[in-house]
């Protein structure tokens, strides 16, 4: 039987002017962000909060720029990858990909349909030679 503990989590604002600076439990740096996470009296940066069992970060990271994605942001998804809207573009021609566009996710990189087909055709021609 698995032993599960539930913890109290809250999002606190630092705007209250608390004279004592909070230190992040995860990275041990001072929290100067506007918001911090509080878990059982410990303070965390939003991006540092992680699972105690597997150490997986709770914050969602953009697969393009690797920055944290805020819960209020609109995103684009490709399989398990999540992107800021501005990071969802072809890695070859840098054309912004929109909902409904055909694309390929190859080795973690986005390619529009045209660039993927161009690359595929080049590889086929190279293999024939």
Coordinates of N, CA and C in Angstrom, one line a residue:
X1 N 0.8 -1.2 0.0 CA 0.0 0.0 0.0 C 0.9 1.2 0.0
X2 N 0.6 2.2 -0.9 CA 1.3 3.4 -1.0 C 0.9 4.4 0.1
X3 N 1.9 5.0 0.7 CA 1.6 6.0 1.7 C 1.6 7.4 1.1
X4 N 0.5 8.1 1.1 CA 0.3 9.3 0.4 C 0.0 10.4 1.4
X5 N 0.8 11.5 1.3 CA 0.5 12.7 2.2 C 0.0 13.8 1.3
X6 N -1.0 14.5 1.8 CA -1.4 15.7 1.1 C -0.9 16.9 1.7
X7 N -0.4 17.9 0.9 CA 0.2 19.1 1.4 C -0.6 20.3 1.0
X8 N -0.6 21.3 1.8 CA -1.2 22.5 1.5 C -0.4 23.4 0.6
X9 N -0.9 23.8 -0.5 CA -0.2 24.6 -1.5 C -0.9 25.9 -1.7
X10 N -0.2 27.0 -1.7 CA -0.9 28.3 -1.9 C 0.1 29.2 -2.7
X11 N -0.5 30.1 -3.5 CA 0.2 31.1 -4.2 C 0.1 32.4 -3.5
X12 N 1.3 32.9 -3.0 CA 1.3 34.1 -2.2 C 1.9 35.3 -3.0
X13 N 1.4 36.5 -2.7 CA 2.0 37.7 -3.3 C 3.0 38.3 -2.4
X14 N 4.1 38.8 -3.0 CA 5.1 39.4 -2.2 C 4.8 40.9 -2.1
X15 N 3.7 41.4 -2.7 CA 3.4 42.8 -2.7 C 3.1 43.3 -1.3
X16 N 2.8 42.5 -0.4 CA 2.5 42.9 1.0 C 3.5 43.6 1.7
X17 N 4.8 43.6 1.2 CA 5.8 44.4 1.8 C 6.4 43.6 3.0
X18 N 6.5 42.3 3.0 CA 7.1 41.5 4.0 C 8.6 41.9 4.1
X19 N 9.0 42.3 5.3 CA 10.4 42.8 5.5 C 11.4 41.6 5.4
X20 N 11.0 40.4 5.6 CA 11.9 39.3 5.5 C 11.8 38.6 4.1
X21 N 12.9 38.5 3.4 CA 12.9 38.0 2.1 C 12.8 36.4 2.2
X22 N 11.9 35.9 1.3 CA 11.7 34.5 1.2 C 12.8 33.8 0.4
X23 N 13.3 32.7 0.8 CA 14.3 31.9 0.1 C 13.7 30.7 -0.4
X24 N 13.9 30.4 -1.7 CA 13.3 29.2 -2.4 C 13.9 27.9 -1.8
X25 N 13.0 27.0 -1.5 CA 13.4 25.7 -1.0 C 14.2 24.9 -2.0
X26 N 13.8 25.1 -3.3 CA 14.4 24.3 -4.4 C 15.8 24.8 -4.8
X27 N 16.0 26.1 -5.0 CA 17.3 26.5 -5.6 C 18.1 27.3 -4.5
X28 N 17.5 27.6 -3.4 CA 18.1 28.4 -2.3 C 18.4 29.8 -2.6
X29 N 17.8 30.3 -3.7 CA 18.0 31.8 -4.0 C 16.8 32.6 -3.4
X30 N 17.1 33.8 -3.2 CA 16.1 34.7 -2.7 C 15.0 34.9 -3.7
X31 N 13.7 34.9 -3.3 CA 12.6 35.0 -4.2 C 12.2 36.5 -4.3
X32 N 12.5 37.0 -5.5 CA 12.2 38.4 -5.8 C 11.1 38.5 -6.8
X33 N 10.5 37.4 -7.1 CA 9.3 37.4 -8.1 C 8.1 38.0 -7.4
X34 N 7.2 38.4 -8.2 CA 5.9 38.9 -7.6 C 5.2 37.9 -6.8
X35 N 5.2 36.6 -7.3 CA 4.5 35.5 -6.6 C 5.5 34.4 -6.2
X36 N 5.1 33.7 -5.2 CA 5.9 32.5 -4.8 C 4.9 31.4 -4.4
X37 N 5.3 30.2 -4.4 CA 4.5 29.1 -4.0 C 4.9 28.8 -2.5
X38 N 3.9 28.5 -1.7 CA 4.1 28.1 -0.3 C 3.6 26.6 -0.2
X39 N 4.4 25.7 0.2 CA 4.1 24.3 0.5 C 4.5 24.0 1.9
X40 N 3.6 23.7 2.8 CA 3.9 23.4 4.2 C 4.9 24.3 4.8
X41 N 4.7 25.6 4.7 CA 5.6 26.6 5.3 C 6.9 26.8 4.6
X42 N 7.1 26.1 3.5 CA 8.4 26.3 2.7 C 8.0 27.2 1.4
X43 N 8.9 28.1 1.1 CA 8.7 28.9 -0.1 C 9.4 28.4 -1.3
X44 N 8.8 28.6 -2.5 CA 9.3 28.1 -3.7 C 9.1 29.1 -4.8
X45 N 10.1 29.3 -5.8 CA 9.7 30.0 -7.0 C 8.7 29.1 -7.7
X46 N 7.8 29.7 -8.5 CA 6.9 28.9 -9.3 C 7.6 27.9 -10.1
X47 N 8.7 28.3 -10.8 CA 9.4 27.4 -11.7 C 10.2 26.3 -11.0
X48 N 10.4 26.4 -9.7 CA 11.3 25.4 -9.0 C 10.5 24.4 -8.3
X49 N 9.2 24.6 -8.1 CA 8.3 23.6 -7.4 C 8.3 22.3 -8.1
X50 N 8.7 21.2 -7.3 CA 8.8 19.9 -8.0 C 8.2 18.8 -7.1
X51 N 7.9 17.7 -7.7 CA 7.4 16.5 -7.0 C 8.5 16.0 -6.1
X52 N 8.1 15.7 -4.8 CA 9.0 15.1 -3.8 C 9.4 13.7 -4.2
X53 N 8.6 13.0 -4.9 CA 8.9 11.6 -5.2 C 9.8 11.4 -6.4
X54 N 9.5 12.1 -7.5 CA 10.2 11.9 -8.8 C 11.1 13.1 -9.2
X55 N 11.0 14.3 -8.5 CA 11.7 15.5 -8.8 C 11.2 16.2 -10.1
X56 N 10.1 15.7 -10.7 CA 9.6 16.4 -11.9 C 9.1 17.7 -11.5
X57 N 9.5 18.7 -12.3 CA 9.0 20.1 -12.1 C 7.6 20.2 -12.4
X58 N 6.8 21.0 -11.6 CA 5.4 21.2 -11.9 C 5.2 22.2 -13.0
X59 N 6.1 23.2 -13.1 CA 5.9 24.2 -14.1 C 6.1 23.6 -15.5
X60 N 5.2 24.0 -16.4 CA 5.3 23.6 -17.8 C 6.3 24.5 -18.5
X61 N 7.2 23.8 -19.3 CA 8.2 24.6 -20.0 C 7.9 24.5 -21.5
X62 N 8.2 25.6 -22.2 CA 8.1 25.7 -23.6 C 9.2 24.8 -24.3
X63 N 8.8 24.0 -25.2 CA 9.7 23.1 -25.9 C 10.6 23.9 -26.9
X64 N 10.2 25.1 -27.2 CA 11.0 26.0 -28.1 C 12.1 26.8 -27.4
X65 N 11.7 27.6 -26.4 CA 12.6 28.4 -25.7 C 13.0 27.9 -24.3
X66 N 12.3 26.9 -23.8 CA 12.6 26.3 -22.5 C 12.2 27.2 -21.3
X67 N 11.5 28.3 -21.6 CA 11.1 29.2 -20.5 C 9.8 28.6 -20.0
X68 N 9.4 29.0 -18.8 CA 8.2 28.6 -18.1 C 7.0 29.2 -18.9
X69 N 5.9 28.4 -19.0 CA 4.7 28.8 -19.6 C 3.7 29.1 -18.5
X70 N 3.2 30.4 -18.4 CA 2.3 30.8 -17.4 C 1.0 30.1 -17.6
X71 N 0.3 29.8 -16.5 CA -1.0 29.1 -16.6 C -2.1 29.8 -17.5
X72 N -1.9 31.1 -17.6 CA -2.9 31.9 -18.3 C -2.5 32.1 -19.8
X73 N -1.4 31.6 -20.2 CA -0.9 31.8 -21.6 C -1.6 30.8 -22.6
X74 N -1.9 31.2 -23.8 CA -2.3 30.3 -24.8 C -1.1 29.6 -25.4
X75 N -1.3 28.3 -25.7 CA -0.2 27.5 -26.2 C -0.5 26.7 -27.4
X76 N 0.5 26.2 -28.1 CA 0.3 25.2 -29.2 C 0.9 23.9 -28.7
X77 N 0.3 22.8 -29.1 CA 0.8 21.5 -28.6 C 1.1 20.6 -29.9
X78 N 2.2 19.8 -29.7 CA 2.6 18.8 -30.8 C 3.0 17.6 -30.0
X79 N 2.2 16.6 -30.0 CA 2.4 15.4 -29.2 C 2.5 15.8 -27.7
X80 N 3.6 15.5 -27.1 CA 3.8 15.9 -25.7 C 4.4 17.2 -25.5
X81 N 4.8 17.8 -26.6 CA 5.5 19.1 -26.5 C 4.5 20.3 -26.4
X82 N 4.9 21.3 -25.7 CA 4.0 22.5 -25.5 C 4.9 23.7 -25.9
X83 N 4.3 24.6 -26.6 CA 5.0 25.8 -27.1 C 4.3 27.1 -26.8
X84 N 5.0 28.2 -26.5 CA 4.4 29.5 -26.5 C 3.9 29.7 -28.0
X85 N 2.9 30.5 -28.2 CA 2.5 30.8 -29.6 C 3.6 31.3 -30.4
X86 N 4.4 32.2 -29.9 CA 5.5 32.8 -30.6 C 6.7 31.9 -30.9
X87 N 6.7 30.8 -30.2 CA 7.8 29.8 -30.4 C 7.4 28.6 -31.3
X88 N 6.2 28.7 -31.8 CA 5.7 27.6 -32.6 C 5.9 28.0 -34.1
X89 N 7.1 27.7 -34.6 CA 7.4 28.1 -36.0 C 8.4 27.0 -36.6
X90 N 8.4 27.0 -37.9 CA 9.3 26.1 -38.6 C 10.8 26.5 -38.3
X91 N 11.6 25.5 -38.0 CA 13.0 25.7 -37.7 C 13.8 26.0 -38.9
X92 N 13.3 25.7 -40.1 CA 14.0 26.0 -41.4 C 13.7 27.4 -41.9
X93 N 12.4 27.6 -42.2 CA 12.0 28.9 -42.8 C 11.6 29.9 -41.8
X94 N 11.4 29.5 -40.6 CA 11.0 30.4 -39.5 C 9.6 30.9 -39.6
X95 N 8.8 30.3 -40.5 CA 7.4 30.7 -40.7 C 6.6 30.3 -39.4
X96 N 5.8 31.2 -38.9 CA 4.9 30.9 -37.8 C 3.9 29.9 -38.2
X97 N 3.7 28.8 -37.4 CA 2.7 27.8 -37.7 C 1.5 28.1 -36.9
X98 N 0.4 28.0 -37.6 CA -0.9 28.3 -37.0 C -1.8 27.1 -36.9
X99 N -2.9 27.2 -36.1 CA -3.8 26.1 -36.0 C -4.3 25.7 -37.4
X100 N -4.2 24.4 -37.7 CA -4.6 23.9 -39.0 C -3.5 23.7 -40.0
X101 N -2.3 24.3 -39.7 CA -1.2 24.1 -40.6 C -0.7 22.7 -40.4
X102 N -0.2 22.1 -41.5 CA 0.4 20.8 -41.5 C 1.9 21.0 -41.2
X103 N 2.4 20.2 -40.3 CA 3.8 20.2 -39.9 C 4.3 18.9 -39.4
X104 N 5.6 18.8 -39.2 CA 6.2 17.5 -38.7 C 7.1 17.9 -37.5
X105 N 7.0 17.1 -36.5 CA 7.9 17.2 -35.4 C 9.0 16.2 -35.5
X106 N 10.2 16.6 -35.9 CA 11.3 15.7 -36.2 C 12.5 16.0 -35.3
X107 N 12.9 15.0 -34.5 CA 14.0 15.2 -33.6 C 13.8 16.4 -32.7
X108 N 12.5 16.6 -32.3 CA 12.2 17.7 -31.4 C 12.1 19.1 -32.0
X109 N 12.2 19.1 -33.4 CA 12.1 20.4 -34.1 C 10.9 20.4 -35.0
X110 N 10.3 21.6 -35.1 CA 9.1 21.7 -35.9 C 9.5 22.1 -37.4
X111 N 9.0 21.4 -38.3 CA 9.2 21.7 -39.7 C 7.8 21.8 -40.4
X112 N 7.6 22.9 -41.2 CA 6.4 23.1 -41.9 C 6.4 22.0 -43.0
X113 N 5.2 21.7 -43.6 CA 5.1 20.7 -44.6 C 6.0 20.9 -45.8
X114 N 6.1 22.1 -46.3 CA 7.0 22.3 -47.4 C 8.4 22.0 -47.1
X115 N 9.0 22.5 -46.0 CA 10.4 22.2 -45.7 C 10.6 20.7 -45.4
X116 N 9.6 20.1 -44.8 CA 9.8 18.6 -44.5 C 9.9 17.9 -45.8
X117 N 8.9 18.2 -46.8 CA 8.9 17.5 -48.1 C 10.2 17.8 -48.9
X118 N 10.7 19.0 -48.8 CA 11.9 19.4 -49.5 C 13.1 18.6 -48.9
X119 N 13.2 18.5 -47.6 CA 14.2 17.7 -46.9 C 14.1 16.2 -47.3
X120 N 12.9 15.7 -47.2 CA 12.7 14.3 -47.6 C 13.1 14.0 -49.0
X121 N 12.7 14.9 -49.9 CA 13.0 14.7 -51.3 C 14.6 14.7 -51.5
X122 N 15.2 15.6 -50.9 CA 16.7 15.7 -51.0 C 17.4 14.5 -50.4
X123 N 16.8 13.9 -49.3 CA 17.4 12.7 -48.8 C 17.2 11.5 -49.7
X124 N 16.0 11.4 -50.3 CA 15.8 10.4 -51.3 C 16.7 10.5 -52.5
X125 N 16.9 11.7 -53.0 CA 17.8 11.8 -54.2 C 19.2 11.5 -53.8
X126 N 19.6 11.9 -52.6 CA 21.0 11.6 -52.1 C 21.2 10.1 -52.0
X127 N 20.2 9.4 -51.5 CA 20.3 8.0 -51.3 C 20.4 7.2 -52.6
X128 N 19.8 7.7 -53.7 CA 19.8 7.1 -55.0 C 21.1 7.2 -55.6
X129 N 21.9 8.2 -55.4 CA 23.2 8.4 -56.0 C 24.2 7.5 -55.5

